[in-house]
């Protein structure tokens, strides 16, 4: 999912189908040339529907799609025959996809479960045939109701990654290395800021063939909640994670201060993130002697479970996974 294959934002012009017009047909038979109205109703226009697909992880398949139209309903006909309903425009999306109005920012809805259907635009209703307008005083109505127009507009589809654990840290905190060691993900790793430009998802195997999903999210910089750096583009992915795993390297000048800055950026973006479970991992501990690590233990925050880990030597990775699993399965 590296490179340009992770697409988490698309803007598409959608149009639901127009309802078919009702028929104004008048029945004529050999026995009765003025048998009266028999016009059928028009068919309903197709809806625009988002459908959750758990096998999709990105909006890549919609990257070059600019227009999606549902089918119009068919017109009614004689002998009170209904017009055919228009075919829905079905758009499969990954779980965690939000539909949003681009002008107002209003959320139309979100898709969270496999197979879940979200109608973002309803098709127009079919018009009534003239048979509905027959009365004692109007025996042969020569008119019918037109079909209702469909709806058309631009809609933003925005993906918020669904993962059990989200990695939070400054650039070069060791997030990509950790996820590559813990899981089957193969993120781009290099020793410079913002190597990770898009979230990477990895499936972490656990004891007895169990597993959980971890997300490597692009690094925070101070001011990210105001749009600096990768800013708001990545912060939305953190909202879906059950646990936030904060990563701070042991080489940091002030671990507690760095953790506080990360926490403040999340709070500024969305105060509700403070309700999520948190773990602190001090990374790259293979490059520091044990006596230095002992000193560091006195300087880390006391109100959060913490682990001194090394992705390269795999130091304390199993205890870290044990704590994650316990948190994921404990009652709130």
C-alpha atoms as a printed R data frame, in Angstrom:
    type eleno elety resid chain resno       x       y       z
1   ATOM     1    CA   UNK     A     1   0.000   0.000   0.000
2   ATOM     2    CA   UNK     A     2   2.996   2.214  -0.360
3   ATOM     3    CA   UNK     A     3   3.624   4.871  -2.920
4   ATOM     4    CA   UNK     A     4   0.690   6.270  -4.838
5   ATOM     5    CA   UNK     A     5  -1.499   3.222  -4.273
6   ATOM     6    CA   UNK     A     6  -3.020   4.592  -1.087
7   ATOM     7    CA   UNK     A     7  -5.751   7.026  -2.085
8   ATOM     8    CA   UNK     A     8  -7.848   8.325   0.798
9   ATOM     9    CA   UNK     A     9  -9.705  11.228  -0.880
10  ATOM    10    CA   UNK     A    10 -11.702  11.527  -4.106
11  ATOM    11    CA   UNK     A    11 -14.260  14.026  -5.384
12  ATOM    12    CA   UNK     A    12 -16.884  12.668  -7.773
13  ATOM    13    CA   UNK     A    13 -19.930  14.121  -9.516
14  ATOM    14    CA   UNK     A    14 -22.888  11.819  -8.854
15  ATOM    15    CA   UNK     A    15 -26.349  11.828 -10.406
16  ATOM    16    CA   UNK     A    16 -29.308   9.689  -9.392
17  ATOM    17    CA   UNK     A    17 -31.785   8.526 -12.025
18  ATOM    18    CA   UNK     A    18 -34.811  10.503 -13.152
19  ATOM    19    CA   UNK     A    19 -38.195   8.864 -12.591
20  ATOM    20    CA   UNK     A    20 -39.981   7.618 -15.683
21  ATOM    21    CA   UNK     A    21 -43.057   9.486 -16.855
22  ATOM    22    CA   UNK     A    22 -46.540   8.044 -16.394
23  ATOM    23    CA   UNK     A    23 -48.472   7.064 -19.497
24  ATOM    24    CA   UNK     A    24 -51.512   9.010 -20.722
25  ATOM    25    CA   UNK     A    25 -52.691   6.140 -22.943
26  ATOM    26    CA   UNK     A    26 -56.404   5.674 -23.650
27  ATOM    27    CA   UNK     A    27 -57.619   2.140 -24.228
28  ATOM    28    CA   UNK     A    28 -59.438   1.414 -27.453
29  ATOM    29    CA   UNK     A    29 -60.864  -1.990 -28.316
30  ATOM    30    CA   UNK     A    30 -63.061  -3.264 -31.134
31  ATOM    31    CA   UNK     A    31 -65.916  -3.604 -28.716
32  ATOM    32    CA   UNK     A    32 -65.284  -0.293 -26.933
33  ATOM    33    CA   UNK     A    33 -63.356   2.410 -28.803
34  ATOM    34    CA   UNK     A    34 -63.619   4.615 -25.710
35  ATOM    35    CA   UNK     A    35 -62.699   2.137 -23.001
36  ATOM    36    CA   UNK     A    36 -60.986   4.801 -20.939
37  ATOM    37    CA   UNK     A    37 -57.538   5.481 -19.493
38  ATOM    38    CA   UNK     A    38 -55.086   2.620 -18.976
39  ATOM    39    CA   UNK     A    39 -51.750   4.413 -18.696
40  ATOM    40    CA   UNK     A    40 -49.260   2.782 -16.316
41  ATOM    41    CA   UNK     A    41 -46.891   4.434 -13.846
42  ATOM    42    CA   UNK     A    42 -43.309   5.339 -14.637
43  ATOM    43    CA   UNK     A    43 -40.430   3.465 -13.035
44  ATOM    44    CA   UNK     A    44 -38.349   4.858 -10.199
45  ATOM    45    CA   UNK     A    45 -34.956   6.347 -11.018
46  ATOM    46    CA   UNK     A    46 -31.895   4.517  -9.746
47  ATOM    47    CA   UNK     A    47 -30.264   5.494  -6.436
48  ATOM    48    CA   UNK     A    48 -26.580   6.230  -5.899
49  ATOM    49    CA   UNK     A    49 -25.438   3.722  -3.266
50  ATOM    50    CA   UNK     A    50 -22.146   3.234  -1.443
51  ATOM    51    CA   UNK     A    51 -21.537  -0.375  -0.374
52  ATOM    52    CA   UNK     A    52 -18.899  -1.421   2.157
53  ATOM    53    CA   UNK     A    53 -16.323  -3.953   0.959
54  ATOM    54    CA   UNK     A    54 -13.932  -5.316   3.580
55  ATOM    55    CA   UNK     A    55 -11.505  -6.411   0.857
56  ATOM    56    CA   UNK     A    56 -10.840  -2.805  -0.168
57  ATOM    57    CA   UNK     A    57  -8.270  -0.767   1.792
58  ATOM    58    CA   UNK     A    58  -8.122   2.363  -0.335
59  ATOM    59    CA   UNK     A    59 -10.108   4.516  -2.779
60  ATOM    60    CA   UNK     A    60  -7.561   3.790  -5.514
61  ATOM    61    CA   UNK     A    61 -10.187   2.199  -7.799
62  ATOM    62    CA   UNK     A    62 -12.028   5.553  -7.881
63  ATOM    63    CA   UNK     A    63  -8.962   7.701  -8.431
64  ATOM    64    CA   UNK     A    64  -9.725   8.582 -12.065
65  ATOM    65    CA   UNK     A    65 -13.526   8.412 -11.799
66  ATOM    66    CA   UNK     A    66 -15.089  11.843 -12.203
67  ATOM    67    CA   UNK     A    67 -18.738  11.044 -12.975
68  ATOM    68    CA   UNK     A    68 -21.071   8.280 -11.792
69  ATOM    69    CA   UNK     A    69 -24.687   8.256 -12.984
70  ATOM    70    CA   UNK     A    70 -27.570   5.979 -11.984
71  ATOM    71    CA   UNK     A    71 -30.049   4.827 -14.641
72  ATOM    72    CA   UNK     A    72 -33.300   6.689 -15.350
73  ATOM    73    CA   UNK     A    73 -36.620   4.938 -14.783
74  ATOM    74    CA   UNK     A    74 -38.609   3.749 -17.785
75  ATOM    75    CA   UNK     A    75 -41.873   5.313 -18.886
76  ATOM    76    CA   UNK     A    76 -45.204   3.676 -18.157
77  ATOM    77    CA   UNK     A    77 -47.173   2.222 -21.037
78  ATOM    78    CA   UNK     A    78 -50.631   0.995 -22.016
79  ATOM    79    CA   UNK     A    79 -52.588  -1.684 -20.204
80  ATOM    80    CA   UNK     A    80 -51.375  -0.188 -16.897
81  ATOM    81    CA   UNK     A    81 -47.869  -1.529 -17.384
82  ATOM    82    CA   UNK     A    82 -45.301  -0.019 -15.045
83  ATOM    83    CA   UNK     A    83 -42.080   1.396 -16.421
84  ATOM    84    CA   UNK     A    84 -38.866  -0.378 -15.499
85  ATOM    85    CA   UNK     A    85 -37.066   0.897 -12.394
86  ATOM    86    CA   UNK     A    86 -33.693   2.463 -13.154
87  ATOM    87    CA   UNK     A    87 -30.604   0.526 -12.114
88  ATOM    88    CA   UNK     A    88 -28.828   1.810  -9.015
89  ATOM    89    CA   UNK     A    89 -25.278   3.115  -9.302
90  ATOM    90    CA   UNK     A    90 -23.404   0.863  -6.876
91  ATOM    91    CA   UNK     A    91 -20.041   2.164  -5.651
92  ATOM    92    CA   UNK     A    92 -17.970  -0.209  -3.526
93  ATOM    93    CA   UNK     A    93 -15.848   1.518  -0.895
94  ATOM    94    CA   UNK     A    94 -13.522   0.416   1.920
95  ATOM    95    CA   UNK     A    95 -14.820   0.340   5.468
96  ATOM    96    CA   UNK     A    96 -14.356   3.698   7.145
97  ATOM    97    CA   UNK     A    97 -15.398   5.753   4.098
98  ATOM    98    CA   UNK     A    98 -17.247   9.015   4.745
99  ATOM    99    CA   UNK     A    99 -19.396  10.851   2.167
100 ATOM   100    CA   UNK     A   100 -19.259  14.611   2.592
101 ATOM   101    CA   UNK     A   101 -20.787  17.680   0.926
102 ATOM   102    CA   UNK     A   102 -17.846  19.661  -0.524
103 ATOM   103    CA   UNK     A   103 -19.535  23.042  -0.067
104 ATOM   104    CA   UNK     A   104 -20.785  22.757   3.517
105 ATOM   105    CA   UNK     A   105 -18.519  20.018   4.833
106 ATOM   106    CA   UNK     A   106 -21.639  18.257   6.134
107 ATOM   107    CA   UNK     A   107 -21.293  14.505   6.521
108 ATOM   108    CA   UNK     A   108 -23.894  12.685   4.411
109 ATOM   109    CA   UNK     A   109 -23.089   9.345   5.984
110 ATOM   110    CA   UNK     A   110 -20.368   6.772   6.572
111 ATOM   111    CA   UNK     A   111 -19.849   3.114   5.737
112 ATOM   112    CA   UNK     A   112 -18.493   1.035   8.606
113 ATOM   113    CA   UNK     A   113 -19.495  -2.585   7.937
114 ATOM   114    CA   UNK     A   114 -19.008  -5.087   5.139
115 ATOM   115    CA   UNK     A   115 -22.062  -5.100   2.879
116 ATOM   116    CA   UNK     A   116 -23.514  -1.966   4.483
117 ATOM   117    CA   UNK     A   117 -25.455   0.157   1.984
118 ATOM   118    CA   UNK     A   118 -25.526   3.935   2.194
119 ATOM   119    CA   UNK     A   119 -27.859   5.740  -0.210
120 ATOM   120    CA   UNK     A   120 -26.267   9.130  -0.823
121 ATOM   121    CA   UNK     A   121 -28.712  10.200  -3.564
122 ATOM   122    CA   UNK     A   122 -32.229   8.862  -4.074
123 ATOM   123    CA   UNK     A   123 -33.612   8.385  -7.551
124 ATOM   124    CA   UNK     A   124 -36.657  10.336  -8.672
125 ATOM   125    CA   UNK     A   125 -40.112   8.818  -8.217
126 ATOM   126    CA   UNK     A   126 -41.927   7.569 -11.269
127 ATOM   127    CA   UNK     A   127 -44.885   9.608 -12.497
128 ATOM   128    CA   UNK     A   128 -48.436   8.328 -12.126
129 ATOM   129    CA   UNK     A   129 -50.283   7.115 -15.204
130 ATOM   130    CA   UNK     A   130 -53.572   8.692 -16.253
131 ATOM   131    CA   UNK     A   131 -55.546   5.837 -14.742
132 ATOM   132    CA   UNK     A   132 -54.961   7.467 -11.345
133 ATOM   133    CA   UNK     A   133 -56.681  10.677 -12.455
134 ATOM   134    CA   UNK     A   134 -59.959   9.130 -13.589
135 ATOM   135    CA   UNK     A   135 -62.952  10.333 -11.624
136 ATOM   136    CA   UNK     A   136 -66.731  10.578 -11.924
137 ATOM   137    CA   UNK     A   137 -66.403  13.982 -13.508
138 ATOM   138    CA   UNK     A   138 -63.258  13.226 -15.541
139 ATOM   139    CA   UNK     A   139 -63.800   9.965 -17.381
140 ATOM   140    CA   UNK     A   140 -60.955  10.217 -19.897
141 ATOM   141    CA   UNK     A   141 -58.003  12.174 -18.477
142 ATOM   142    CA   UNK     A   142 -55.545  12.757 -21.297
143 ATOM   143    CA   UNK     A   143 -52.642  13.630 -19.065
144 ATOM   144    CA   UNK     A   144 -50.237  11.812 -16.778
145 ATOM   145    CA   UNK     A   145 -47.670  12.803 -14.207
146 ATOM   146    CA   UNK     A   146 -44.066  13.356 -15.326
147 ATOM   147    CA   UNK     A   147 -41.283  11.545 -13.495
148 ATOM   148    CA   UNK     A   148 -39.469  13.287 -10.654
149 ATOM   149    CA   UNK     A   149 -36.013  14.632 -11.445
150 ATOM   150    CA   UNK     A   150 -32.997  12.904  -9.976
151 ATOM   151    CA   UNK     A   151 -30.402  14.577  -7.759
152 ATOM   152    CA   UNK     A   152 -26.954  15.619  -8.900
153 ATOM   153    CA   UNK     A   153 -24.014  17.079  -7.057
154 ATOM   154    CA   UNK     A   154 -20.334  16.712  -6.247
155 ATOM   155    CA   UNK     A   155 -19.574  14.486  -3.264
156 ATOM   156    CA   UNK     A   156 -16.293  13.965  -1.450
157 ATOM   157    CA   UNK     A   157 -15.441  10.412  -0.444
158 ATOM   158    CA   UNK     A   158 -12.925  10.419   2.374
159 ATOM   159    CA   UNK     A   159 -11.331   7.376   3.961
160 ATOM   160    CA   UNK     A   160 -10.512   7.189   7.645
161 ATOM   161    CA   UNK     A   161  -8.351   4.137   8.161
162 ATOM   162    CA   UNK     A   162  -9.918   1.447  10.341
163 ATOM   163    CA   UNK     A   163  -7.250  -0.099  12.559
164 ATOM   164    CA   UNK     A   164  -6.995  -1.368  16.115
165 ATOM   165    CA   UNK     A   165  -3.773   0.513  16.815
166 ATOM   166    CA   UNK     A   166  -2.503   3.781  15.365
167 ATOM   167    CA   UNK     A   167   1.172   4.706  15.608
168 ATOM   168    CA   UNK     A   168   1.690   8.328  16.641
169 ATOM   169    CA   UNK     A   169   5.059  10.055  16.595
170 ATOM   170    CA   UNK     A   170   7.271  12.677  15.048
171 ATOM   171    CA   UNK     A   171   9.007  11.877  11.741
172 ATOM   172    CA   UNK     A   172  11.824   9.340  12.224
173 ATOM   173    CA   UNK     A   173  10.382   8.015  15.471
174 ATOM   174    CA   UNK     A   174  10.693   4.459  14.126
175 ATOM   175    CA   UNK     A   175   7.061   3.845  13.178
176 ATOM   176    CA   UNK     A   176   7.727   2.325   9.754
177 ATOM   177    CA   UNK     A   177  10.437   0.024  11.094
178 ATOM   178    CA   UNK     A   178   8.192  -1.161  13.921
179 ATOM   179    CA   UNK     A   179   5.247  -1.956  11.664
180 ATOM   180    CA   UNK     A   180   7.508  -3.798   9.219
181 ATOM   181    CA   UNK     A   181   8.830  -5.998  12.052
182 ATOM   182    CA   UNK     A   182   5.478  -6.584  13.755
183 ATOM   183    CA   UNK     A   183   3.428  -7.220  10.635
184 ATOM   184    CA   UNK     A   184   3.401  -8.107   6.955
185 ATOM   185    CA   UNK     A   185   3.495  -4.456   5.874
186 ATOM   186    CA   UNK     A   186   6.431  -3.292   3.779
187 ATOM   187    CA   UNK     A   187   6.577   0.498   4.177
188 ATOM   188    CA   UNK     A   188   9.284   2.660   2.679
189 ATOM   189    CA   UNK     A   189  11.958   3.229   5.327
190 ATOM   190    CA   UNK     A   190  14.715   5.852   5.235
191 ATOM   191    CA   UNK     A   191  16.489   8.173   7.635
192 ATOM   192    CA   UNK     A   192  14.779  11.421   6.722
193 ATOM   193    CA   UNK     A   193  11.506  13.101   7.715
194 ATOM   194    CA   UNK     A   194   8.185  12.171   6.107
195 ATOM   195    CA   UNK     A   195   9.348   8.926   4.550
196 ATOM   196    CA   UNK     A   196   5.771   7.787   5.192
197 ATOM   197    CA   UNK     A   197   3.439  10.004   3.184
198 ATOM   198    CA   UNK     A   198   0.382   7.763   3.420
199 ATOM   199    CA   UNK     A   199  -0.903   5.368   6.081
200 ATOM   200    CA   UNK     A   200   0.335   1.788   5.938
201 ATOM   201    CA   UNK     A   201  -1.736  -1.034   7.404
202 ATOM   202    CA   UNK     A   202  -0.280  -4.219   8.800
203 ATOM   203    CA   UNK     A   203  -1.809  -7.379  10.260
204 ATOM   204    CA   UNK     A   204   0.062  -8.277  13.462
205 ATOM   205    CA   UNK     A   205   0.000 -11.991  14.353
206 ATOM   206    CA   UNK     A   206  -0.514 -12.756  18.037
207 ATOM   207    CA   UNK     A   207  -0.589 -15.832  20.222
208 ATOM   208    CA   UNK     A   208  -2.862 -18.773  19.271
209 ATOM   209    CA   UNK     A   209  -3.377 -17.578  15.688
210 ATOM   210    CA   UNK     A   210  -5.018 -14.327  16.746
211 ATOM   211    CA   UNK     A   211  -4.208 -10.970  15.222
212 ATOM   212    CA   UNK     A   212  -4.865  -7.236  15.254
213 ATOM   213    CA   UNK     A   213  -4.454  -4.433  12.715
214 ATOM   214    CA   UNK     A   214  -1.905  -1.657  13.169
215 ATOM   215    CA   UNK     A   215  -1.654   1.571  11.154
216 ATOM   216    CA   UNK     A   216   1.569   3.454  10.491
217 ATOM   217    CA   UNK     A   217   0.359   7.038  10.157
218 ATOM   218    CA   UNK     A   218   2.548   9.846   8.742
219 ATOM   219    CA   UNK     A   219   4.567  11.684  11.382
220 ATOM   220    CA   UNK     A   220   3.245  14.636  13.317
221 ATOM   221    CA   UNK     A   221   5.076  17.925  13.526
222 ATOM   222    CA   UNK     A   222   4.290  20.685  15.970
223 ATOM   223    CA   UNK     A   223   1.397  22.655  14.490
224 ATOM   224    CA   UNK     A   224  -0.055  19.695  12.587
225 ATOM   225    CA   UNK     A   225  -3.519  20.428  14.007
226 ATOM   226    CA   UNK     A   226  -3.309  23.812  12.256
227 ATOM   227    CA   UNK     A   227  -2.516  22.159   8.934
228 ATOM   228    CA   UNK     A   228   1.283  22.373   9.049
229 ATOM   229    CA   UNK     A   229   3.324  19.549   7.552
230 ATOM   230    CA   UNK     A   230   0.973  16.768   6.502
231 ATOM   231    CA   UNK     A   231  -1.445  18.307   8.979
232 ATOM   232    CA   UNK     A   232  -5.131  17.501   8.859
233 ATOM   233    CA   UNK     A   233  -4.725  15.014   6.031
234 ATOM   234    CA   UNK     A   234  -3.327  12.338   8.329
235 ATOM   235    CA   UNK     A   235  -4.901  13.333  11.641
236 ATOM   236    CA   UNK     A   236  -8.317  12.077  10.556
237 ATOM   237    CA   UNK     A   237  -6.944   8.525  10.333
238 ATOM   238    CA   UNK     A   238  -6.169   8.518  14.060
239 ATOM   239    CA   UNK     A   239  -9.861   8.987  14.894
240 ATOM   240    CA   UNK     A   240 -10.688   5.379  13.970
241 ATOM   241    CA   UNK     A   241  -8.029   3.668  16.099
242 ATOM   242    CA   UNK     A   242  -8.972   1.982  19.367
243 ATOM   243    CA   UNK     A   243  -5.469   2.439  20.836
244 ATOM   244    CA   UNK     A   244  -2.917   5.162  20.195
245 ATOM   245    CA   UNK     A   245   0.664   3.892  20.418
246 ATOM   246    CA   UNK     A   246   2.980   6.863  20.917
247 ATOM   247    CA   UNK     A   247   6.545   6.368  19.714
248 ATOM   248    CA   UNK     A   248   9.418   8.527  20.979
249 ATOM   249    CA   UNK     A   249  13.057   7.570  20.281
250 ATOM   250    CA   UNK     A   250  15.414   7.133  23.205
251 ATOM   251    CA   UNK     A   251  17.662   9.729  21.559
252 ATOM   252    CA   UNK     A   252  15.071  12.462  22.164
253 ATOM   253    CA   UNK     A   253  16.345  15.365  24.257
254 ATOM   254    CA   UNK     A   254  13.181  15.330  26.358
255 ATOM   255    CA   UNK     A   255  10.889  12.299  26.042
256 ATOM   256    CA   UNK     A   256   8.193  13.716  28.309
257 ATOM   257    CA   UNK     A   257   8.093  17.012  26.394
258 ATOM   258    CA   UNK     A   258   7.915  15.252  23.022
259 ATOM   259    CA   UNK     A   259   5.041  13.066  24.238
260 ATOM   260    CA   UNK     A   260   3.232  16.152  25.563
261 ATOM   261    CA   UNK     A   261   3.563  17.946  22.209
262 ATOM   262    CA   UNK     A   262   2.123  14.919  20.398
263 ATOM   263    CA   UNK     A   263  -0.734  14.758  22.880
264 ATOM   264    CA   UNK     A   264  -1.460  18.474  22.537
265 ATOM   265    CA   UNK     A   265  -1.642  18.237  18.733
266 ATOM   266    CA   UNK     A   266  -4.212  15.461  18.980
267 ATOM   267    CA   UNK     A   267  -6.197  17.385  21.603
268 ATOM   268    CA   UNK     A   268  -6.216  20.523  19.425
269 ATOM   269    CA   UNK     A   269  -7.450  18.525  16.429
270 ATOM   270    CA   UNK     A   270 -10.160  16.593  18.289
271 ATOM   271    CA   UNK     A   271 -10.536  16.601  22.095
272 ATOM   272    CA   UNK     A   272 -12.370  13.261  21.909
273 ATOM   273    CA   UNK     A   273  -9.046  11.603  21.041
274 ATOM   274    CA   UNK     A   274  -8.087  12.080  24.694
275 ATOM   275    CA   UNK     A   275 -10.592   9.355  25.591
276 ATOM   276    CA   UNK     A   276  -8.687   6.715  23.631
277 ATOM   277    CA   UNK     A   277  -6.406   4.204  25.311
278 ATOM   278    CA   UNK     A   278  -2.726   5.102  25.057
279 ATOM   279    CA   UNK     A   279   0.635   3.350  25.262
280 ATOM   280    CA   UNK     A   280   4.101   4.930  25.104
281 ATOM   281    CA   UNK     A   281   6.971   3.083  23.413
282 ATOM   282    CA   UNK     A   282  10.534   4.378  23.694
283 ATOM   283    CA   UNK     A   283  12.122   3.236  20.422
284 ATOM   284    CA   UNK     A   284  15.631   2.522  19.111
285 ATOM   285    CA   UNK     A   285  16.781   1.244  22.504
286 ATOM   286    CA   UNK     A   286  19.403  -0.975  20.855
287 ATOM   287    CA   UNK     A   287  21.632   2.098  20.368
288 ATOM   288    CA   UNK     A   288  21.697   3.133  24.042
289 ATOM   289    CA   UNK     A   289  23.533   1.336  26.867
290 ATOM   290    CA   UNK     A   290  21.459  -0.098  29.703
291 ATOM   291    CA   UNK     A   291  22.652   2.489  32.220
292 ATOM   292    CA   UNK     A   292  21.353   5.300  29.993
293 ATOM   293    CA   UNK     A   293  18.005   3.565  29.638
294 ATOM   294    CA   UNK     A   294  17.790   3.224  33.411
295 ATOM   295    CA   UNK     A   295  18.206   6.990  33.734
296 ATOM   296    CA   UNK     A   296  15.568   7.591  31.085
297 ATOM   297    CA   UNK     A   297  13.009   5.526  32.984
298 ATOM   298    CA   UNK     A   298  12.962   8.206  35.666
299 ATOM   299    CA   UNK     A   299  12.079  10.887  33.105
300 ATOM   300    CA   UNK     A   300   9.145   9.354  31.271
301 ATOM   301    CA   UNK     A   301   5.447  10.102  31.992
302 ATOM   302    CA   UNK     A   302   4.002   8.030  34.834
303 ATOM   303    CA   UNK     A   303   0.349   8.147  33.755
304 ATOM   304    CA   UNK     A   304   0.724   5.868  30.724
305 ATOM   305    CA   UNK     A   305   1.951   2.262  30.219
306 ATOM   306    CA   UNK     A   306   5.456   2.476  28.736
307 ATOM   307    CA   UNK     A   307   7.868   0.056  27.050
308 ATOM   308    CA   UNK     A   308  11.507   0.408  26.061
309 ATOM   309    CA   UNK     A   309  11.693  -1.362  22.710
310 ATOM   310    CA   UNK     A   310  13.949  -2.023  19.750
311 ATOM   311    CA   UNK     A   311  12.526  -3.066  16.409
312 ATOM   312    CA   UNK     A   312  15.928  -4.251  15.180
313 ATOM   313    CA   UNK     A   313  16.737  -6.471  18.161
314 ATOM   314    CA   UNK     A   314  13.014  -7.092  18.856
315 ATOM   315    CA   UNK     A   315  13.532  -6.086  22.477
316 ATOM   316    CA   UNK     A   316  10.273  -6.037  24.486
317 ATOM   317    CA   UNK     A   317   8.086  -6.411  21.376
318 ATOM   318    CA   UNK     A   318   6.214  -9.393  22.817
319 ATOM   319    CA   UNK     A   319   5.391  -7.606  26.095
320 ATOM   320    CA   UNK     A   320   4.224  -4.644  24.010
321 ATOM   321    CA   UNK     A   321   1.912  -6.894  21.976
322 ATOM   322    CA   UNK     A   322   0.616  -8.456  25.187
323 ATOM   323    CA   UNK     A   323  -0.322  -5.018  26.521
324 ATOM   324    CA   UNK     A   324  -2.002  -4.050  23.232
325 ATOM   325    CA   UNK     A   325  -4.008  -7.277  23.195
326 ATOM   326    CA   UNK     A   326  -5.060  -6.817  26.817
327 ATOM   327    CA   UNK     A   327  -6.234  -3.258  26.110
328 ATOM   328    CA   UNK     A   328  -8.129  -4.292  22.982
329 ATOM   329    CA   UNK     A   329 -10.041  -6.952  24.862
330 ATOM   330    CA   UNK     A   330 -10.694  -5.345  28.215
331 ATOM   331    CA   UNK     A   331 -14.063  -3.815  28.966
332 ATOM   332    CA   UNK     A   332 -14.270  -0.040  28.879
